Amino acid sequence: MRHPETWLKVRPEGLFCEPGGFYIDPLRAVERAVVTHAHSDHARPGHAAVLASPATLALMRTRMGAGRAGDAQQPLGWHERLRIGAVDVWLAPAGHVLGSAQVVMEYGGTRAVVSGDYKTVADPTCERFEPVPCDVFVTEATFGLPVFRHPPPGEEIARLLASRALFPDRTHVVGCYALGKCQRLIALLRAAGWDAPIWLHGALAAVCGAYEALGVPLGDLRPATVAAREALRGAIVLAPPGAIQDRWARRLNDPVVGLASGWMRVRQRAKSRGVELPLVISDHADWDELLATVAAVEAPEVWVTHGREEALIHAIEQGGRVGRALRLIGYGDEDEGGDGPDDGPKGEPETEPGTGAAA
């Protein structure tokens, strides 16, 4: 048996599968990339060849343009096996955003799974996370501290609708990143009975259109950027996190400013960003989900790629498993206000000013 430590290597470009000759979510352009999902800190432009789920490839084209999303794109369906070099590769749903995948690699009698970003709670806009038993599990740790326990998202949407009922003449503008969080909020609002139009900042429209083209219905969506102020009285408006603090938001009718993020669990973050209505809605696994996932995949060894490694590794080792920090750099966490280090469609801001982080 070949332990994954002998064939999965950390290089400046990212995590490299040596016997397969490919990188997973490489941080710079490479010859062959396997991409877990279309957030721009994981899906970089300029690769010669890209393998990903069909939805991820479609979303990459929407966000980057076909010319930057990889010279050769190869879609791989769920559980469809492909031999790359000497490695068998297949994808399993990660539950993070539409098309997000875990990369499963089998080589030398061992199985390694790279989770990408993930959550395990149900989300009507994407496939649910599927635990895959393995020998080594590579996990994120964005919310890898016990303080981060996300409430049920339906409860947070109920808080938004309660605020709308309390202030029926004010415009409720909610910051959310363009890919995944925006569409999830729309679906949660629809499930809660909000069938009125939902208004969008122009930077969110393209990805919503891509979701609908991929079979995710979102209902009546209208452009907020060109709407008259009076038309938005009492409306719910979704916008990139950067837009809720600039002069664009000030043109709205006495806005109630919200932000949907796992980081809204930290009151000081909400206060510092002028958020009146913090909504703790995250597309990342919280502390309990991380520990439950480690147990579910039954991996004797867990590698942590980015986030709060120390606390999670300590908990992993307390549970009798081996924990290891890979110290990969260059990945954001989308809940903070974007989804990576560069701009998305139409130049919406995607990172928290001064941090390079997103969530």
PDB file of C-alpha atoms in Angstrom, residues 43-260:
ATOM      1  CA  ALA A  43     -11.003  28.005  -9.858  1.00  0.00           C
ATOM      2  CA  ARG A  44      -8.191  30.127 -11.289  1.00  0.00           C
ATOM      3  CA  PRO A  45      -7.971  31.103 -14.948  1.00  0.00           C
ATOM      4  CA  GLY A  46      -5.504  29.953 -17.559  1.00  0.00           C
ATOM      5  CA  HIS A  47      -5.097  26.195 -17.007  1.00  0.00           C
ATOM      6  CA  ALA A  48      -4.308  24.143 -20.099  1.00  0.00           C
ATOM      7  CA  ALA A  49      -6.773  21.403 -19.082  1.00  0.00           C
ATOM      8  CA  VAL A  50      -9.511  21.455 -16.434  1.00  0.00           C
ATOM      9  CA  LEU A  51     -11.512  18.545 -15.056  1.00  0.00           C
ATOM     10  CA  ALA A  52     -14.567  19.332 -12.907  1.00  0.00           C
ATOM     11  CA  SER A  53     -18.274  18.641 -12.569  1.00  0.00           C
ATOM     12  CA  PRO A  54     -20.406  19.872 -15.503  1.00  0.00           C
ATOM     13  CA  ALA A  55     -22.010  22.596 -13.351  1.00  0.00           C
ATOM     14  CA  THR A  56     -18.634  23.839 -12.130  1.00  0.00           C
ATOM     15  CA  LEU A  57     -17.343  24.127 -15.691  1.00  0.00           C
ATOM     16  CA  ALA A  58     -20.478  26.013 -16.748  1.00  0.00           C
ATOM     17  CA  LEU A  59     -20.152  28.405 -13.810  1.00  0.00           C
ATOM     18  CA  MET A  60     -16.459  28.936 -14.550  1.00  0.00           C
ATOM     19  CA  ARG A  61     -17.361  29.941 -18.092  1.00  0.00           C
ATOM     20  CA  THR A  62     -20.022  32.314 -16.789  1.00  0.00           C
ATOM     21  CA  ARG A  63     -17.671  33.968 -14.354  1.00  0.00           C
ATOM     22  CA  MET A  64     -14.423  34.025 -16.364  1.00  0.00           C
ATOM     23  CA  GLY A  65     -15.520  33.755 -19.956  1.00  0.00           C
ATOM     24  CA  ALA A  66     -14.863  30.681 -22.065  1.00  0.00           C
ATOM     25  CA  GLY A  67     -11.408  31.885 -23.057  1.00  0.00           C
ATOM     26  CA  ARG A  68     -10.103  32.005 -19.479  1.00  0.00           C
ATOM     27  CA  ALA A  69     -11.844  28.969 -17.986  1.00  0.00           C
ATOM     28  CA  GLY A  70      -9.359  26.415 -19.353  1.00  0.00           C
ATOM     29  CA  ASP A  71      -8.167  25.609 -22.854  1.00  0.00           C
ATOM     30  CA  ALA A  72      -9.562  22.070 -22.612  1.00  0.00           C
ATOM     31  CA  GLN A  73     -12.503  21.374 -20.289  1.00  0.00           C
ATOM     32  CA  GLN A  74     -13.484  17.834 -19.334  1.00  0.00           C
ATOM     33  CA  PRO A  75     -16.734  17.307 -17.406  1.00  0.00           C
ATOM     34  CA  LEU A  76     -16.951  14.382 -15.010  1.00  0.00           C
ATOM     35  CA  GLY A  77     -20.303  13.252 -13.627  1.00  0.00           C
ATOM     36  CA  TRP A  78     -20.853  12.114 -10.046  1.00  0.00           C
ATOM     37  CA  HIS A  79     -19.185   8.736  -9.358  1.00  0.00           C
ATOM     38  CA  GLU A  80     -17.955   8.444 -12.942  1.00  0.00           C
ATOM     39  CA  ARG A  81     -14.467   6.935 -12.776  1.00  0.00           C
ATOM     40  CA  LEU A  82     -11.570   8.205 -14.847  1.00  0.00           C
ATOM     41  CA  ARG A  83      -7.988   6.945 -14.971  1.00  0.00           C
ATOM     42  CA  ILE A  84      -5.510   9.849 -15.001  1.00  0.00           C
ATOM     43  CA  GLY A  85      -1.973   8.582 -15.240  1.00  0.00           C
ATOM     44  CA  ALA A  86      -1.835   5.814 -12.640  1.00  0.00           C
ATOM     45  CA  VAL A  87      -4.686   7.209 -10.486  1.00  0.00           C
ATOM     46  CA  ASP A  88      -8.407   6.440 -10.506  1.00  0.00           C
ATOM     47  CA  VAL A  89     -10.322   9.685  -9.994  1.00  0.00           C
ATOM     48  CA  TRP A  90     -14.002  10.305  -9.329  1.00  0.00           C
ATOM     49  CA  LEU A  91     -16.129  13.102  -7.896  1.00  0.00           C
ATOM     50  CA  ALA A  92     -18.668  13.120  -5.062  1.00  0.00           C
ATOM     51  CA  PRO A  93     -20.943  16.039  -4.096  1.00  0.00           C
ATOM     52  CA  ALA A  94     -19.535  18.504  -1.558  1.00  0.00           C
ATOM     53  CA  GLY A  95     -22.720  20.480  -0.811  1.00  0.00           C
ATOM     54  CA  HIS A  96     -20.946  23.858  -0.857  1.00  0.00           C
ATOM     55  CA  VAL A  97     -22.437  25.444  -3.991  1.00  0.00           C
ATOM     56  CA  LEU A  98     -23.924  24.109  -7.210  1.00  0.00           C
ATOM     57  CA  GLY A  99     -21.530  21.611  -8.775  1.00  0.00           C
ATOM     58  CA  SER A 100     -19.086  21.615  -5.861  1.00  0.00           C
ATOM     59  CA  ALA A 101     -17.221  18.328  -5.623  1.00  0.00           C
ATOM     60  CA  GLN A 102     -14.953  16.276  -3.455  1.00  0.00           C
ATOM     61  CA  VAL A 103     -12.068  14.781  -5.416  1.00  0.00           C
ATOM     62  CA  VAL A 104     -11.632  11.065  -4.718  1.00  0.00           C
ATOM     63  CA  MET A 105      -8.286   9.530  -5.707  1.00  0.00           C
ATOM     64  CA  GLU A 106      -7.378   5.846  -5.535  1.00  0.00           C
ATOM     65  CA  TYR A 107      -3.780   4.754  -5.995  1.00  0.00           C
ATOM     66  CA  GLY A 108      -1.525   2.057  -4.605  1.00  0.00           C
ATOM     67  CA  GLY A 109      -4.300   0.444  -2.589  1.00  0.00           C
ATOM     68  CA  THR A 110      -5.256   3.649  -0.728  1.00  0.00           C
ATOM     69  CA  ARG A 111      -7.959   6.258  -1.129  1.00  0.00           C
ATOM     70  CA  ALA A 112      -7.570   9.991  -0.480  1.00  0.00           C
ATOM     71  CA  VAL A 113     -10.441  12.471  -0.576  1.00  0.00           C
ATOM     72  CA  VAL A 114      -9.985  16.222  -0.996  1.00  0.00           C
ATOM     73  CA  SER A 115     -13.149  17.915   0.210  1.00  0.00           C
ATOM     74  CA  GLY A 116     -12.697  21.374  -1.267  1.00  0.00           C
ATOM     75  CA  ASP A 117     -15.110  23.611   0.630  1.00  0.00           C
ATOM     76  CA  TYR A 118     -18.219  21.893   1.938  1.00  0.00           C
ATOM     77  CA  LYS A 119     -21.248  21.893   4.182  1.00  0.00           C
ATOM     78  CA  THR A 120     -23.438  18.966   5.158  1.00  0.00           C
ATOM     79  CA  VAL A 121     -26.806  20.646   5.788  1.00  0.00           C
ATOM     80  CA  ALA A 122     -29.439  20.491   3.059  1.00  0.00           C
ATOM     81  CA  ASP A 123     -29.398  23.258   0.464  1.00  0.00           C
ATOM     82  CA  PRO A 124     -32.116  23.396  -2.231  1.00  0.00           C
ATOM     83  CA  THR A 125     -29.703  24.925  -4.750  1.00  0.00           C
ATOM     84  CA  CYS A 126     -27.025  22.214  -4.799  1.00  0.00           C
ATOM     85  CA  GLU A 127     -26.366  18.527  -4.341  1.00  0.00           C
ATOM     86  CA  ARG A 128     -26.003  17.421  -0.714  1.00  0.00           C
ATOM     87  CA  PHE A 129     -22.618  16.438   0.733  1.00  0.00           C
ATOM     88  CA  GLU A 130     -21.852  12.742   0.481  1.00  0.00           C
ATOM     89  CA  PRO A 131     -19.373  11.217   2.964  1.00  0.00           C
ATOM     90  CA  VAL A 132     -16.839   8.960   1.243  1.00  0.00           C
ATOM     91  CA  PRO A 133     -14.913   6.485   3.453  1.00  0.00           C
ATOM     92  CA  CYS A 134     -11.198   6.922   2.883  1.00  0.00           C
ATOM     93  CA  ASP A 135      -7.687   6.506   4.265  1.00  0.00           C
ATOM     94  CA  VAL A 136      -6.857  10.218   4.224  1.00  0.00           C
ATOM     95  CA  PHE A 137      -9.429  13.019   4.297  1.00  0.00           C
ATOM     96  CA  VAL A 138      -8.317  16.529   3.310  1.00  0.00           C
ATOM     97  CA  THR A 139     -10.664  19.032   4.933  1.00  0.00           C
ATOM     98  CA  GLU A 140     -11.089  22.775   5.135  1.00  0.00           C
ATOM     99  CA  ALA A 141     -11.451  24.400   8.565  1.00  0.00           C
ATOM    100  CA  THR A 142     -12.945  27.829   7.833  1.00  0.00           C
ATOM    101  CA  PHE A 143     -15.110  27.637  10.951  1.00  0.00           C
ATOM    102  CA  GLY A 144     -12.882  25.287  12.883  1.00  0.00           C
ATOM    103  CA  LEU A 145     -13.566  26.678  16.352  1.00  0.00           C
ATOM    104  CA  PRO A 146     -16.240  25.530  18.829  1.00  0.00           C
ATOM    105  CA  VAL A 147     -17.795  29.011  18.898  1.00  0.00           C
ATOM    106  CA  PHE A 148     -18.981  28.547  15.325  1.00  0.00           C
ATOM    107  CA  ARG A 149     -22.228  26.641  15.420  1.00  0.00           C
ATOM    108  CA  HIS A 150     -24.549  27.839  12.676  1.00  0.00           C
ATOM    109  CA  PRO A 151     -28.281  28.098  13.469  1.00  0.00           C
ATOM    110  CA  PRO A 152     -30.792  26.520  11.071  1.00  0.00           C
ATOM    111  CA  PRO A 153     -30.902  28.782   7.994  1.00  0.00           C
ATOM    112  CA  GLY A 154     -34.696  28.861   8.063  1.00  0.00           C
ATOM    113  CA  GLU A 155     -34.558  30.602  11.430  1.00  0.00           C
ATOM    114  CA  GLU A 156     -32.309  33.321  10.020  1.00  0.00           C
ATOM    115  CA  ILE A 157     -34.629  33.846   7.041  1.00  0.00           C
ATOM    116  CA  ALA A 158     -37.524  34.120   9.516  1.00  0.00           C
ATOM    117  CA  ARG A 159     -35.594  36.923  11.247  1.00  0.00           C
ATOM    118  CA  LEU A 160     -35.234  38.719   7.916  1.00  0.00           C
ATOM    119  CA  LEU A 161     -38.948  38.416   7.178  1.00  0.00           C
ATOM    120  CA  ALA A 162     -39.825  39.510  10.715  1.00  0.00           C
ATOM    121  CA  SER A 163     -37.737  42.638  10.226  1.00  0.00           C
ATOM    122  CA  ARG A 164     -39.473  43.262   6.902  1.00  0.00           C
ATOM    123  CA  ALA A 165     -42.857  42.981   8.676  1.00  0.00           C
ATOM    124  CA  LEU A 166     -41.716  45.356  11.429  1.00  0.00           C
ATOM    125  CA  PHE A 167     -40.366  47.938   8.967  1.00  0.00           C
ATOM    126  CA  PRO A 168     -42.604  47.499   5.899  1.00  0.00           C
ATOM    127  CA  ASP A 169     -41.549  50.769   4.244  1.00  0.00           C
ATOM    128  CA  ARG A 170     -37.807  50.257   4.539  1.00  0.00           C
ATOM    129  CA  THR A 171     -35.740  48.496   1.889  1.00  0.00           C
ATOM    130  CA  HIS A 172     -33.952  45.442   3.245  1.00  0.00           C
ATOM    131  CA  VAL A 173     -30.622  45.048   1.453  1.00  0.00           C
ATOM    132  CA  VAL A 174     -28.664  41.881   2.227  1.00  0.00           C
ATOM    133  CA  GLY A 175     -25.015  41.389   1.345  1.00  0.00           C
ATOM    134  CA  CYS A 176     -24.167  38.004  -0.152  1.00  0.00           C
ATOM    135  CA  TYR A 177     -21.553  36.713  -2.527  1.00  0.00           C
ATOM    136  CA  ALA A 178     -22.484  36.107  -6.137  1.00  0.00           C
ATOM    137  CA  LEU A 179     -21.998  32.363  -6.439  1.00  0.00           C
ATOM    138  CA  GLY A 180     -23.935  30.116  -4.078  1.00  0.00           C
ATOM    139  CA  LYS A 181     -24.997  32.372  -1.210  1.00  0.00           C
ATOM    140  CA  CYS A 182     -27.167  34.632  -3.374  1.00  0.00           C
ATOM    141  CA  GLN A 183     -29.063  31.729  -4.925  1.00  0.00           C
ATOM    142  CA  ARG A 184     -29.390  29.950  -1.600  1.00  0.00           C
ATOM    143  CA  LEU A 185     -30.935  33.042   0.010  1.00  0.00           C
ATOM    144  CA  ILE A 186     -33.401  33.306  -2.840  1.00  0.00           C
ATOM    145  CA  ALA A 187     -34.396  29.644  -2.484  1.00  0.00           C
ATOM    146  CA  LEU A 188     -34.735  29.971   1.305  1.00  0.00           C
ATOM    147  CA  LEU A 189     -36.924  33.056   0.906  1.00  0.00           C
ATOM    148  CA  ARG A 190     -39.140  31.221  -1.590  1.00  0.00           C
ATOM    149  CA  ALA A 191     -39.411  28.246   0.760  1.00  0.00           C
ATOM    150  CA  ALA A 192     -40.462  30.630   3.544  1.00  0.00           C
ATOM    151  CA  GLY A 193     -43.319  31.946   1.407  1.00  0.00           C
ATOM    152  CA  TRP A 194     -41.788  35.114  -0.046  1.00  0.00           C
ATOM    153  CA  ASP A 195     -43.174  35.060  -3.594  1.00  0.00           C
ATOM    154  CA  ALA A 196     -42.754  38.782  -4.262  1.00  0.00           C
ATOM    155  CA  PRO A 197     -39.996  39.950  -6.614  1.00  0.00           C
ATOM    156  CA  ILE A 198     -36.457  39.771  -5.246  1.00  0.00           C
ATOM    157  CA  TRP A 199     -34.294  42.606  -6.502  1.00  0.00           C
ATOM    158  CA  LEU A 200     -30.661  42.075  -7.500  1.00  0.00           C
ATOM    159  CA  HIS A 201     -27.621  44.267  -7.790  1.00  0.00           C
ATOM    160  CA  GLY A 202     -26.367  43.884 -11.341  1.00  0.00           C
ATOM    161  CA  ALA A 203     -23.259  41.996 -10.237  1.00  0.00           C
ATOM    162  CA  LEU A 204     -25.403  39.047  -9.088  1.00  0.00           C
ATOM    163  CA  ALA A 205     -27.535  38.616 -12.193  1.00  0.00           C
ATOM    164  CA  ALA A 206     -25.210  36.560 -14.398  1.00  0.00           C
ATOM    165  CA  VAL A 207     -24.694  33.730 -11.921  1.00  0.00           C
ATOM    166  CA  CYS A 208     -28.421  33.630 -11.112  1.00  0.00           C
ATOM    167  CA  GLY A 209     -29.061  33.214 -14.828  1.00  0.00           C
ATOM    168  CA  ALA A 210     -26.532  30.391 -14.948  1.00  0.00           C
ATOM    169  CA  TYR A 211     -28.206  28.631 -12.013  1.00  0.00           C
ATOM    170  CA  GLU A 212     -31.581  28.785 -13.738  1.00  0.00           C
ATOM    171  CA  ALA A 213     -30.027  27.467 -16.958  1.00  0.00           C
ATOM    172  CA  LEU A 214     -28.642  24.571 -14.889  1.00  0.00           C
ATOM    173  CA  GLY A 215     -32.122  23.734 -13.573  1.00  0.00           C
ATOM    174  CA  VAL A 216     -32.362  25.686 -10.306  1.00  0.00           C
ATOM    175  CA  PRO A 217     -35.568  27.815 -10.344  1.00  0.00           C
ATOM    176  CA  LEU A 218     -35.312  31.171  -8.562  1.00  0.00           C
ATOM    177  CA  GLY A 219     -38.611  32.877  -9.337  1.00  0.00           C
ATOM    178  CA  ASP A 220     -39.224  36.559 -10.094  1.00  0.00           C
ATOM    179  CA  LEU A 221     -35.886  38.403 -10.043  1.00  0.00           C
ATOM    180  CA  ARG A 222     -35.583  42.053 -11.018  1.00  0.00           C
ATOM    181  CA  PRO A 223     -32.666  44.472 -11.487  1.00  0.00           C
ATOM    182  CA  ALA A 224     -32.295  46.812  -8.522  1.00  0.00           C
ATOM    183  CA  THR A 225     -29.532  48.908 -10.020  1.00  0.00           C
ATOM    184  CA  VAL A 226     -31.873  50.710 -12.426  1.00  0.00           C
ATOM    185  CA  ALA A 227     -35.040  50.584 -10.292  1.00  0.00           C
ATOM    186  CA  ALA A 228     -36.645  53.763  -8.993  1.00  0.00           C
ATOM    187  CA  ARG A 229     -36.207  54.379  -5.289  1.00  0.00           C
ATOM    188  CA  GLU A 230     -39.968  54.189  -4.690  1.00  0.00           C
ATOM    189  CA  ALA A 231     -40.199  50.801  -6.423  1.00  0.00           C
ATOM    190  CA  LEU A 232     -37.852  49.374  -3.792  1.00  0.00           C
ATOM    191  CA  ARG A 233     -39.866  50.558  -0.791  1.00  0.00           C
ATOM    192  CA  GLY A 234     -40.487  47.458   1.342  1.00  0.00           C
ATOM    193  CA  ALA A 235     -38.471  45.296  -1.057  1.00  0.00           C
ATOM    194  CA  ILE A 236     -35.769  42.715  -0.381  1.00  0.00           C
ATOM    195  CA  VAL A 237     -32.613  43.514  -2.323  1.00  0.00           C
ATOM    196  CA  LEU A 238     -29.541  41.280  -2.621  1.00  0.00           C
ATOM    197  CA  ALA A 239     -26.156  42.813  -3.357  1.00  0.00           C
ATOM    198  CA  PRO A 240     -22.439  42.018  -3.112  1.00  0.00           C
ATOM    199  CA  PRO A 241     -21.121  42.680   0.400  1.00  0.00           C
ATOM    200  CA  GLY A 242     -19.023  45.593  -0.803  1.00  0.00           C
ATOM    201  CA  ALA A 243     -22.070  47.331  -2.274  1.00  0.00           C
ATOM    202  CA  ILE A 244     -24.078  47.414   0.970  1.00  0.00           C
ATOM    203  CA  GLN A 245     -21.662  49.946   2.420  1.00  0.00           C
ATOM    204  CA  ASP A 246     -21.149  52.267  -0.551  1.00  0.00           C
ATOM    205  CA  ARG A 247     -23.234  55.036  -2.055  1.00  0.00           C
ATOM    206  CA  TRP A 248     -25.223  52.528  -4.130  1.00  0.00           C
ATOM    207  CA  ALA A 249     -26.972  51.314  -0.964  1.00  0.00           C
ATOM    208  CA  ARG A 250     -27.591  54.844   0.266  1.00  0.00           C
ATOM    209  CA  ARG A 251     -29.866  55.497  -2.689  1.00  0.00           C
ATOM    210  CA  LEU A 252     -32.295  52.910  -1.306  1.00  0.00           C
ATOM    211  CA  ASN A 253     -35.264  53.829   0.853  1.00  0.00           C
ATOM    212  CA  ASP A 254     -34.029  54.051   4.482  1.00  0.00           C
ATOM    213  CA  PRO A 255     -32.258  50.701   4.082  1.00  0.00           C
ATOM    214  CA  VAL A 256     -32.004  47.990   6.702  1.00  0.00           C
ATOM    215  CA  VAL A 257     -28.514  46.627   6.006  1.00  0.00           C
ATOM    216  CA  GLY A 258     -28.019  42.878   6.425  1.00  0.00           C
ATOM    217  CA  LEU A 259     -25.178  40.502   5.685  1.00  0.00           C
ATOM    218  CA  ALA A 260     -25.467  36.732   5.283  1.00  0.00           C
TER     219      ALA A 260
END
